[in-house]
Every structure is written in C-alpha cells, then in structure tokens.
Amino acid sequence: MIRPLRLSDLSAVMRIDQHTNTHAWNEQQWCDSLAQHRCFGLEHQAQLIGFAVCMVTLDEAELLLIAITPPLQGQAYGSVLFRALLNELATDGVNKLFLEVRASNLSAQAFYQRHQMTLSGIRKGYYPIDSGREDAQLYTLEGLA
C-alpha cells in the first residue's frame, strides 16, 4: 500500500535513508521535505518499508529520493513503489519526471531504464565522494499524464 508520509513516519524514514543513502538527510531536511514535497511511503504488513520523495512544479516533478529497506530490496517492492508514484503523479497532472543518479550506481540506472526512463544528460562532478566528485546521470520520463 502506498500512502502519503506523515511526520509520525520520521524515525522509520530516517532509518531507511541511513541504510540506503551515503549522504542521508538529517532530521531538519526530512521535516522540511515532509512539509513541502510530495512524500509517499510503501507499507508491507503494516510496516513502512520504503519511500519516495518528489518535488512537483506545475506539470513536472523531480524524484529526489526513493528507497526500499535493504532486507526487502530485490523483491520488486521498488517497482511497486515507483509505478504507484507514477500513477499518483499522473493523477495530479504531472507529465514529466526527472531524476539524477550517481554514475557508479549501475543497479539504479538499470532499474530506471527498465521503467522506460531515458538517459537525458550528465551533470559533471555533481555528487560528493570520498576522493572528490562523481558525475550524475540524468534520466527523464515523459507522458505520465
């Protein structure tokens, strides 16, 4: 089941974020996002197992974060969440989705390609890494609404 995230989900969301994101958001960033962005949670057996955060502007959205708790990764929950997110955005009149992914994150790139997203550009040195900066691969999906 996908549903809007609530402030009461904060600790569960932060725990998933810390286990899936090398630069996890802090509590203030999450509170700001819950107040300002479209934030969805995926529940399984009454437990929050994943989330997606989008910034929507008119008929476009940017996917800021999407994650599934590590023990349940690779079991199609990410696809369930992503498809539900696309449906929610389309219902709200969003026609185009953008996102960035680390150049080294080949599994995420394969995931987005399986979901018909198109590589649309590169941002040089976008992400920090221990030894400097890493490029971001930009992906786009059009025709949602």
Tab-separated table of N, CA and C in Angstrom:
chain	number	residue	atom	x	y	z
A	1	MET	N	0.844	-1.183	0.000
A	1	MET	CA	0.000	0.000	0.000
A	1	MET	C	0.888	1.245	0.000
A	2	ILE	N	0.597	2.154	-0.902
A	2	ILE	CA	1.302	3.429	-0.925
A	2	ILE	C	0.405	4.475	-0.276
A	3	ARG	N	1.027	5.355	0.472
A	3	ARG	CA	0.275	6.410	1.165
A	3	ARG	C	1.192	7.609	1.374
A	4	PRO	N	0.586	8.783	1.622
A	4	PRO	CA	1.424	9.947	1.946
A	4	PRO	C	2.184	9.712	3.255
A	5	LEU	N	3.427	10.158	3.275
A	5	LEU	CA	4.203	10.083	4.515
A	5	LEU	C	3.719	11.149	5.484
A	6	ARG	N	3.822	10.834	6.770
A	6	ARG	CA	3.428	11.752	7.836
A	6	ARG	C	4.637	12.008	8.736
A	7	LEU	N	4.548	13.041	9.522
A	7	LEU	CA	5.613	13.349	10.470
A	7	LEU	C	5.845	12.179	11.423
A	8	SER	N	4.801	11.428	11.717
A	8	SER	CA	4.947	10.266	12.601
A	8	SER	C	5.798	9.161	11.969
A	9	ASP	N	6.065	9.247	10.665
A	9	ASP	CA	6.921	8.276	9.970
A	9	ASP	C	8.396	8.654	10.018
A	10	LEU	N	8.703	9.792	10.613
A	10	LEU	CA	10.053	10.353	10.527
A	10	LEU	C	11.146	9.373	10.945
A	11	SER	N	11.008	8.723	12.074
A	11	SER	CA	12.088	7.840	12.532
A	11	SER	C	12.271	6.653	11.582
A	12	ALA	N	11.187	6.071	11.089
A	12	ALA	CA	11.286	4.943	10.155
A	12	ALA	C	11.907	5.379	8.833
A	13	VAL	N	11.504	6.538	8.346
A	13	VAL	CA	12.045	7.064	7.088
A	13	VAL	C	13.535	7.350	7.229
A	14	MET	N	13.914	7.967	8.330
A	14	MET	CA	15.331	8.281	8.536
A	14	MET	C	16.166	7.004	8.660
A	15	ARG	N	15.614	5.982	9.269
A	15	ARG	CA	16.338	4.717	9.405
A	15	ARG	C	16.576	4.093	8.019
A	16	ILE	N	15.552	4.068	7.179
A	16	ILE	CA	15.708	3.537	5.823
A	16	ILE	C	16.714	4.382	5.050
A	17	ASP	N	16.600	5.697	5.163
A	17	ASP	CA	17.506	6.609	4.454
A	17	ASP	C	18.958	6.370	4.875
A	18	GLN	N	19.201	6.202	6.148
A	18	GLN	CA	20.567	5.983	6.641
A	18	GLN	C	21.165	4.667	6.139
A	19	HIS	N	20.305	3.683	5.880
A	19	HIS	CA	20.797	2.385	5.408
A	19	HIS	C	20.886	2.290	3.886
A	20	THR	N	20.389	3.299	3.176
A	20	THR	CA	20.363	3.217	1.714
A	20	THR	C	21.030	4.394	1.019
A	21	ASN	N	21.427	5.399	1.764
A	21	ASN	CA	21.908	6.641	1.168
A	21	ASN	C	23.249	7.018	1.798
A	22	THR	N	24.287	7.163	0.991
A	22	THR	CA	25.610	7.507	1.521
A	22	THR	C	25.641	8.912	2.110
A	23	HIS	N	24.699	9.746	1.732
A	23	HIS	CA	24.583	11.100	2.283
A	23	HIS	C	23.141	11.303	2.753
A	24	ALA	N	22.773	10.541	3.782
A	24	ALA	CA	21.400	10.579	4.298
A	24	ALA	C	21.027	11.985	4.756
A	25	TRP	N	19.752	12.284	4.623
A	25	TRP	CA	19.239	13.574	5.067
A	25	TRP	C	19.174	13.606	6.589
A	26	ASN	N	19.332	14.822	7.138
A	26	ASN	CA	19.190	14.981	8.583
A	26	ASN	C	17.711	15.226	8.920
A	27	GLU	N	17.428	15.292	10.206
A	27	GLU	CA	16.038	15.431	10.649
A	27	GLU	C	15.378	16.700	10.105
A	28	GLN	N	16.098	17.809	10.093
A	28	GLN	CA	15.522	19.056	9.577
A	28	GLN	C	15.213	18.966	8.091
A	29	GLN	N	16.101	18.351	7.340
A	29	GLN	CA	15.848	18.179	5.901
A	29	GLN	C	14.597	17.332	5.671
A	30	TRP	N	14.450	16.288	6.459
A	30	TRP	CA	13.264	15.453	6.327
A	30	TRP	C	11.998	16.206	6.722
A	31	CYS	N	12.053	16.953	7.796
A	31	CYS	CA	10.875	17.731	8.222
A	31	CYS	C	10.484	18.740	7.150
A	32	ASP	N	11.476	19.413	6.582
A	32	ASP	CA	11.205	20.374	5.501
A	32	ASP	C	10.578	19.673	4.303
A	33	SER	N	11.123	18.528	3.949
A	33	SER	CA	10.615	17.800	2.799
A	33	SER	C	9.190	17.303	3.034
A	34	LEU	N	8.924	16.780	4.219
A	34	LEU	CA	7.572	16.315	4.523
A	34	LEU	C	6.559	17.456	4.438
A	35	ALA	N	6.998	18.675	4.740
A	35	ALA	CA	6.104	19.832	4.700
A	35	ALA	C	5.953	20.408	3.292
A	36	GLN	N	6.978	20.266	2.446
A	36	GLN	CA	6.988	20.982	1.171
A	36	GLN	C	6.860	20.113	-0.073
A	37	HIS	N	7.168	18.820	0.014
A	37	HIS	CA	7.214	17.975	-1.176
A	37	HIS	C	6.168	16.877	-1.121
A	38	ARG	N	6.037	16.175	-2.222
A	38	ARG	CA	5.167	15.002	-2.272
A	38	ARG	C	5.977	13.820	-1.768
A	39	CYS	N	5.618	13.295	-0.633
A	39	CYS	CA	6.357	12.214	0.016
A	39	CYS	C	5.421	11.026	0.201
A	40	PHE	N	5.813	9.904	-0.369
A	40	PHE	CA	4.997	8.704	-0.321
A	40	PHE	C	5.737	7.603	0.421
A	41	GLY	N	4.990	6.800	1.140
A	41	GLY	CA	5.554	5.643	1.807
A	41	GLY	C	4.929	4.376	1.265
A	42	LEU	N	5.696	3.295	1.298
A	42	LEU	CA	5.190	1.987	0.915
A	42	LEU	C	5.157	1.121	2.164
A	43	GLU	N	3.986	0.570	2.451
A	43	GLU	CA	3.821	-0.306	3.606
A	43	GLU	C	3.664	-1.751	3.164
A	44	HIS	N	4.202	-2.620	3.987
A	44	HIS	CA	4.026	-4.063	3.805
A	44	HIS	C	3.871	-4.654	5.194
A	45	GLN	N	2.803	-5.396	5.402
A	45	GLN	CA	2.495	-5.984	6.703
A	45	GLN	C	2.540	-4.926	7.809
A	46	ALA	N	1.900	-3.786	7.545
A	46	ALA	CA	1.756	-2.672	8.491
A	46	ALA	C	3.084	-2.022	8.877
A	47	GLN	N	4.139	-2.256	8.101
A	47	GLN	CA	5.448	-1.639	8.355
A	47	GLN	C	5.836	-0.782	7.157
A	48	LEU	N	6.406	0.393	7.431
A	48	LEU	CA	6.935	1.233	6.365
A	48	LEU	C	8.220	0.587	5.856
A	49	ILE	N	8.241	0.235	4.572
A	49	ILE	CA	9.406	-0.455	4.016
A	49	ILE	C	10.120	0.364	2.939
A	50	GLY	N	9.520	1.478	2.547
A	50	GLY	CA	10.150	2.291	1.515
A	50	GLY	C	9.493	3.643	1.410
A	51	PHE	N	10.147	4.509	0.656
A	51	PHE	CA	9.621	5.859	0.469
A	51	PHE	C	10.071	6.419	-0.870
A	52	ALA	N	9.347	7.435	-1.316
A	52	ALA	CA	9.718	8.215	-2.496
A	52	ALA	C	9.388	9.663	-2.195
A	53	VAL	N	10.284	10.561	-2.598
A	53	VAL	CA	10.105	11.992	-2.366
A	53	VAL	C	10.241	12.709	-3.700
A	54	CYS	N	9.209	13.484	-4.042
A	54	CYS	CA	9.201	14.247	-5.295
A	54	CYS	C	8.953	15.724	-5.024
A	55	MET	N	9.619	16.531	-5.804
A	55	MET	CA	9.352	17.962	-5.813
A	55	MET	C	8.550	18.227	-7.092
A	56	VAL	N	7.332	18.734	-6.944
A	56	VAL	CA	6.443	18.951	-8.079
A	56	VAL	C	6.335	20.441	-8.353
A	57	THR	N	6.498	20.803	-9.624
A	57	THR	CA	6.308	22.172	-10.089
A	57	THR	C	5.452	22.113	-11.346
A	58	LEU	N	4.233	22.603	-11.218
A	58	LEU	CA	3.269	22.579	-12.314
A	58	LEU	C	3.111	21.158	-12.849
A	59	ASP	N	3.495	20.898	-14.106
A	59	ASP	CA	3.300	19.569	-14.685
A	59	ASP	C	4.592	18.759	-14.754
A	60	GLU	N	5.589	19.133	-13.943
A	60	GLU	CA	6.851	18.414	-13.894
A	60	GLU	C	7.189	18.046	-12.456
A	61	ALA	N	7.915	16.942	-12.311
A	61	ALA	CA	8.340	16.508	-10.983
A	61	ALA	C	9.783	16.038	-11.055
A	62	GLU	N	10.478	16.235	-9.950
A	62	GLU	CA	11.824	15.700	-9.807
A	62	GLU	C	11.810	14.697	-8.667
A	63	LEU	N	12.259	13.497	-8.941
A	63	LEU	CA	12.369	12.476	-7.906
A	63	LEU	C	13.643	12.744	-7.124
A	64	LEU	N	13.488	13.116	-5.868
A	64	LEU	CA	14.636	13.454	-5.027
A	64	LEU	C	15.231	12.227	-4.355
A	65	LEU	N	14.386	11.342	-3.885
A	65	LEU	CA	14.824	10.118	-3.206
A	65	LEU	C	13.806	9.017	-3.428
A	66	ILE	N	14.308	7.810	-3.525
A	66	ILE	CA	13.454	6.627	-3.498
A	66	ILE	C	14.288	5.515	-2.873
A	67	ALA	N	13.691	4.764	-1.974
A	67	ALA	CA	14.452	3.715	-1.295
A	67	ALA	C	13.509	2.653	-0.746
A	68	ILE	N	14.042	1.441	-0.695
A	68	ILE	CA	13.389	0.299	-0.055
A	68	ILE	C	14.362	-0.214	1.000
A	69	THR	N	13.851	-0.577	2.162
A	69	THR	CA	14.711	-1.081	3.230
A	69	THR	C	15.563	-2.244	2.711
A	70	PRO	N	16.853	-2.264	3.024
A	70	PRO	CA	17.757	-3.265	2.430
A	70	PRO	C	17.308	-4.728	2.511
A	71	PRO	N	16.740	-5.213	3.631
A	71	PRO	CA	16.359	-6.633	3.644
A	71	PRO	C	15.309	-7.010	2.592
A	72	LEU	N	14.567	-6.022	2.087
A	72	LEU	CA	13.500	-6.313	1.119
A	72	LEU	C	13.852	-5.867	-0.295
A	73	GLN	N	15.053	-5.379	-0.513
A	73	GLN	CA	15.462	-5.000	-1.858
A	73	GLN	C	15.567	-6.239	-2.735
A	74	GLY	N	15.348	-6.054	-4.024
A	74	GLY	CA	15.432	-7.158	-4.968
A	74	GLY	C	14.202	-8.039	-5.002
A	75	GLN	N	13.106	-7.599	-4.380
A	75	GLN	CA	11.876	-8.381	-4.330
A	75	GLN	C	10.715	-7.661	-5.006
A	76	ALA	N	11.025	-6.712	-5.886
A	76	ALA	CA	10.055	-5.970	-6.704
A	76	ALA	C	9.304	-4.875	-5.944
A	77	TYR	N	9.623	-4.652	-4.667
A	77	TYR	CA	8.955	-3.571	-3.938
A	77	TYR	C	9.299	-2.201	-4.529
A	78	GLY	N	10.515	-2.044	-5.012
A	78	GLY	CA	10.900	-0.780	-5.652
A	78	GLY	C	10.048	-0.500	-6.870
A	79	SER	N	9.786	-1.523	-7.664
A	79	SER	CA	8.929	-1.357	-8.846
A	79	SER	C	7.499	-1.026	-8.450
A	80	VAL	N	7.008	-1.680	-7.412
A	80	VAL	CA	5.653	-1.389	-6.918
A	80	VAL	C	5.571	0.078	-6.502
A	81	LEU	N	6.546	0.532	-5.732
A	81	LEU	CA	6.564	1.915	-5.264
A	81	LEU	C	6.695	2.883	-6.436
A	82	PHE	N	7.595	2.600	-7.355
A	82	PHE	CA	7.825	3.505	-8.476
A	82	PHE	C	6.579	3.618	-9.360
A	83	ARG	N	5.946	2.493	-9.681
A	83	ARG	CA	4.733	2.540	-10.507
A	83	ARG	C	3.595	3.276	-9.789
A	84	ALA	N	3.456	3.052	-8.492
A	84	ALA	CA	2.416	3.764	-7.734
A	84	ALA	C	2.707	5.259	-7.715
A	85	LEU	N	3.974	5.614	-7.566
A	85	LEU	CA	4.371	7.028	-7.605
A	85	LEU	C	4.002	7.646	-8.956
A	86	LEU	N	4.320	6.953	-10.047
A	86	LEU	CA	3.981	7.460	-11.379
A	86	LEU	C	2.480	7.659	-11.531
A	87	ASN	N	1.694	6.719	-11.014
A	87	ASN	CA	0.232	6.848	-11.077
A	87	ASN	C	-0.253	8.051	-10.291
A	88	GLU	N	0.286	8.248	-9.087
A	88	GLU	CA	-0.094	9.400	-8.266
A	88	GLU	C	0.245	10.710	-8.977
A	89	LEU	N	1.449	10.776	-9.538
A	89	LEU	CA	1.865	11.990	-10.235
A	89	LEU	C	0.990	12.246	-11.460
A	90	ALA	N	0.691	11.210	-12.229
A	90	ALA	CA	-0.156	11.369	-13.412
A	90	ALA	C	-1.547	11.856	-13.026
A	91	THR	N	-2.087	11.298	-11.957
A	91	THR	CA	-3.399	11.724	-11.468
A	91	THR	C	-3.412	13.206	-11.116
A	92	ASP	N	-2.265	13.691	-10.635
A	92	ASP	CA	-2.147	15.105	-10.271
A	92	ASP	C	-1.756	15.994	-11.456
A	93	GLY	N	-1.720	15.431	-12.666
A	93	GLY	CA	-1.441	16.225	-13.857
A	93	GLY	C	0.034	16.389	-14.185
A	94	VAL	N	0.895	15.642	-13.517
A	94	VAL	CA	2.322	15.713	-13.823
A	94	VAL	C	2.567	14.924	-15.109
A	95	ASN	N	3.268	15.542	-16.038
A	95	ASN	CA	3.523	14.919	-17.331
A	95	ASN	C	4.960	14.432	-17.494
A	96	LYS	N	5.906	15.016	-16.744
A	96	LYS	CA	7.317	14.695	-16.933
A	96	LYS	C	7.989	14.514	-15.578
A	97	LEU	N	8.808	13.460	-15.477
A	97	LEU	CA	9.559	13.164	-14.265
A	97	LEU	C	11.046	13.197	-14.586
A	98	PHE	N	11.811	13.849	-13.734
A	98	PHE	CA	13.265	13.913	-13.845
A	98	PHE	C	13.881	13.265	-12.609
A	99	LEU	N	15.115	12.810	-12.756
A	99	LEU	CA	15.876	12.373	-11.595
A	99	LEU	C	17.347	12.351	-11.942
A	100	GLU	N	18.163	12.309	-10.893
A	100	GLU	CA	19.610	12.175	-11.030
A	100	GLU	C	20.022	10.933	-10.272
A	101	VAL	N	21.035	10.246	-10.788
A	101	VAL	CA	21.557	9.054	-10.120
A	101	VAL	C	23.076	9.055	-10.289
A	102	ARG	N	23.748	8.579	-9.267
A	102	ARG	CA	25.215	8.513	-9.328
A	102	ARG	C	25.663	7.677	-10.520
A	103	ALA	N	26.713	8.126	-11.199
A	103	ALA	CA	27.251	7.392	-12.345
A	103	ALA	C	27.675	5.984	-11.947
A	104	SER	N	28.101	5.797	-10.707
A	104	SER	CA	28.548	4.479	-10.239
A	104	SER	C	27.392	3.567	-9.823
A	105	ASN	N	26.184	4.089	-9.733
A	105	ASN	CA	25.049	3.300	-9.262
A	105	ASN	C	24.372	2.598	-10.448
A	106	LEU	N	25.029	1.566	-10.925
A	106	LEU	CA	24.561	0.868	-12.120
A	106	LEU	C	23.242	0.137	-11.890
A	107	SER	N	23.012	-0.364	-10.689
A	107	SER	CA	21.750	-1.058	-10.426
A	107	SER	C	20.572	-0.085	-10.484
A	108	ALA	N	20.749	1.122	-9.957
A	108	ALA	CA	19.673	2.119	-10.032
A	108	ALA	C	19.433	2.539	-11.484
A	109	GLN	N	20.512	2.708	-12.240
A	109	GLN	CA	20.354	3.074	-13.644
A	109	GLN	C	19.588	1.988	-14.403
A	110	ALA	N	19.915	0.731	-14.150
A	110	ALA	CA	19.204	-0.374	-14.793
A	110	ALA	C	17.727	-0.373	-14.385
A	111	PHE	N	17.462	-0.088	-13.101
A	111	PHE	CA	16.081	-0.003	-12.614
A	111	PHE	C	15.311	1.059	-13.384
A	112	TYR	N	15.858	2.255	-13.516
A	112	TYR	CA	15.156	3.337	-14.204
A	112	TYR	C	14.978	3.028	-15.681
A	113	GLN	N	15.959	2.406	-16.300
A	113	GLN	CA	15.835	2.025	-17.705
A	113	GLN	C	14.739	0.980	-17.893
A	114	ARG	N	14.623	0.029	-16.952
A	114	ARG	CA	13.540	-0.966	-17.020
A	114	ARG	C	12.171	-0.307	-16.919
A	115	HIS	N	12.129	0.864	-16.313
A	115	HIS	CA	10.865	1.584	-16.153
A	115	HIS	C	10.722	2.702	-17.178
A	116	GLN	N	11.342	2.512	-18.340
A	116	GLN	CA	11.203	3.373	-19.511
A	116	GLN	C	11.750	4.789	-19.339
A	117	MET	N	12.605	4.998	-18.371
A	117	MET	CA	13.233	6.310	-18.243
A	117	MET	C	14.390	6.377	-19.235
A	118	THR	N	14.633	7.585	-19.757
A	118	THR	CA	15.641	7.797	-20.781
A	118	THR	C	16.787	8.621	-20.222
A	119	LEU	N	18.009	8.169	-20.486
A	119	LEU	CA	19.181	8.958	-20.121
A	119	LEU	C	19.138	10.241	-20.937
A	120	SER	N	19.133	11.382	-20.242
A	120	SER	CA	18.956	12.658	-20.944
A	120	SER	C	20.097	13.634	-20.722
A	121	GLY	N	21.108	13.262	-19.945
A	121	GLY	CA	22.233	14.160	-19.753
A	121	GLY	C	23.133	13.714	-18.621
A	122	ILE	N	24.165	14.518	-18.405
A	122	ILE	CA	25.152	14.259	-17.348
A	122	ILE	C	25.438	15.580	-16.642
A	123	ARG	N	25.520	15.519	-15.322
A	123	ARG	CA	25.998	16.664	-14.536
A	123	ARG	C	27.372	16.288	-14.004
A	124	LYS	N	28.387	16.928	-14.528
A	124	LYS	CA	29.764	16.638	-14.140
A	124	LYS	C	30.012	17.034	-12.687
A	125	GLY	N	30.614	16.132	-11.927
A	125	GLY	CA	31.022	16.422	-10.563
A	125	GLY	C	29.897	16.785	-9.619
A	126	TYR	N	28.724	16.243	-9.833
A	126	TYR	CA	27.544	16.636	-9.058
A	126	TYR	C	27.547	16.090	-7.632
A	127	TYR	N	27.923	14.822	-7.471
A	127	TYR	CA	27.851	14.179	-6.164
A	127	TYR	C	29.212	14.174	-5.465
A	128	PRO	N	29.231	14.445	-4.158
A	128	PRO	CA	30.496	14.294	-3.416
A	128	PRO	C	30.793	12.820	-3.168
A	129	ILE	N	32.058	12.475	-3.255
A	129	ILE	CA	32.535	11.150	-2.864
A	129	ILE	C	33.811	11.356	-2.064
A	130	ASP	N	34.290	10.312	-1.430
A	130	ASP	CA	35.465	10.426	-0.571
A	130	ASP	C	36.659	11.044	-1.270
A	131	SER	N	36.864	10.706	-2.519
A	131	SER	CA	38.057	11.163	-3.232
A	131	SER	C	37.795	12.337	-4.166
A	132	GLY	N	36.669	13.013	-4.025
A	132	GLY	CA	36.395	14.166	-4.895
A	132	GLY	C	34.925	14.280	-5.241
A	133	ARG	N	34.622	14.192	-6.530
A	133	ARG	CA	33.250	14.357	-7.015
A	133	ARG	C	32.926	13.264	-8.029
A	134	GLU	N	31.644	12.979	-8.155
A	134	GLU	CA	31.169	11.965	-9.090
A	134	GLU	C	30.077	12.563	-9.968
A	135	ASP	N	30.037	12.160	-11.225
A	135	ASP	CA	29.017	12.656	-12.145
A	135	ASP	C	27.644	12.106	-11.785
A	136	ALA	N	26.626	12.853	-12.168
A	136	ALA	CA	25.240	12.408	-12.062
A	136	ALA	C	24.726	12.091	-13.460
A	137	GLN	N	24.043	10.977	-13.577
A	137	GLN	CA	23.345	10.635	-14.808
A	137	GLN	C	21.928	11.189	-14.660
A	138	LEU	N	21.453	11.910	-15.648
A	138	LEU	CA	20.109	12.493	-15.622
A	138	LEU	C	19.164	11.617	-16.437
A	139	TYR	N	18.019	11.303	-15.853
A	139	TYR	CA	17.022	10.494	-16.527
A	139	TYR	C	15.691	11.254	-16.587
A	140	THR	N	14.926	11.004	-17.648
A	140	THR	CA	13.650	11.663	-17.865
A	140	THR	C	12.616	10.642	-18.300
A	141	LEU	N	11.390	10.845	-17.837
A	141	LEU	CA	10.248	10.062	-18.300
A	141	LEU	C	9.141	11.049	-18.636
A	142	GLU	N	8.689	11.015	-19.876
A	142	GLU	CA	7.641	11.930	-20.324
A	142	GLU	C	6.357	11.165	-20.607
A	143	GLY	N	5.248	11.911	-20.625
A	143	GLY	CA	3.962	11.321	-20.985
A	143	GLY	C	3.234	10.643	-19.844
A	144	LEU	N	3.443	11.116	-18.610
A	144	LEU	CA	2.768	10.498	-17.467
A	144	LEU	C	1.280	10.776	-17.473
A	145	ALA	N	0.927	12.039	-17.679
A	145	ALA	CA	-0.492	12.434	-17.587
A	145	ALA	C	-1.209	12.222	-18.911
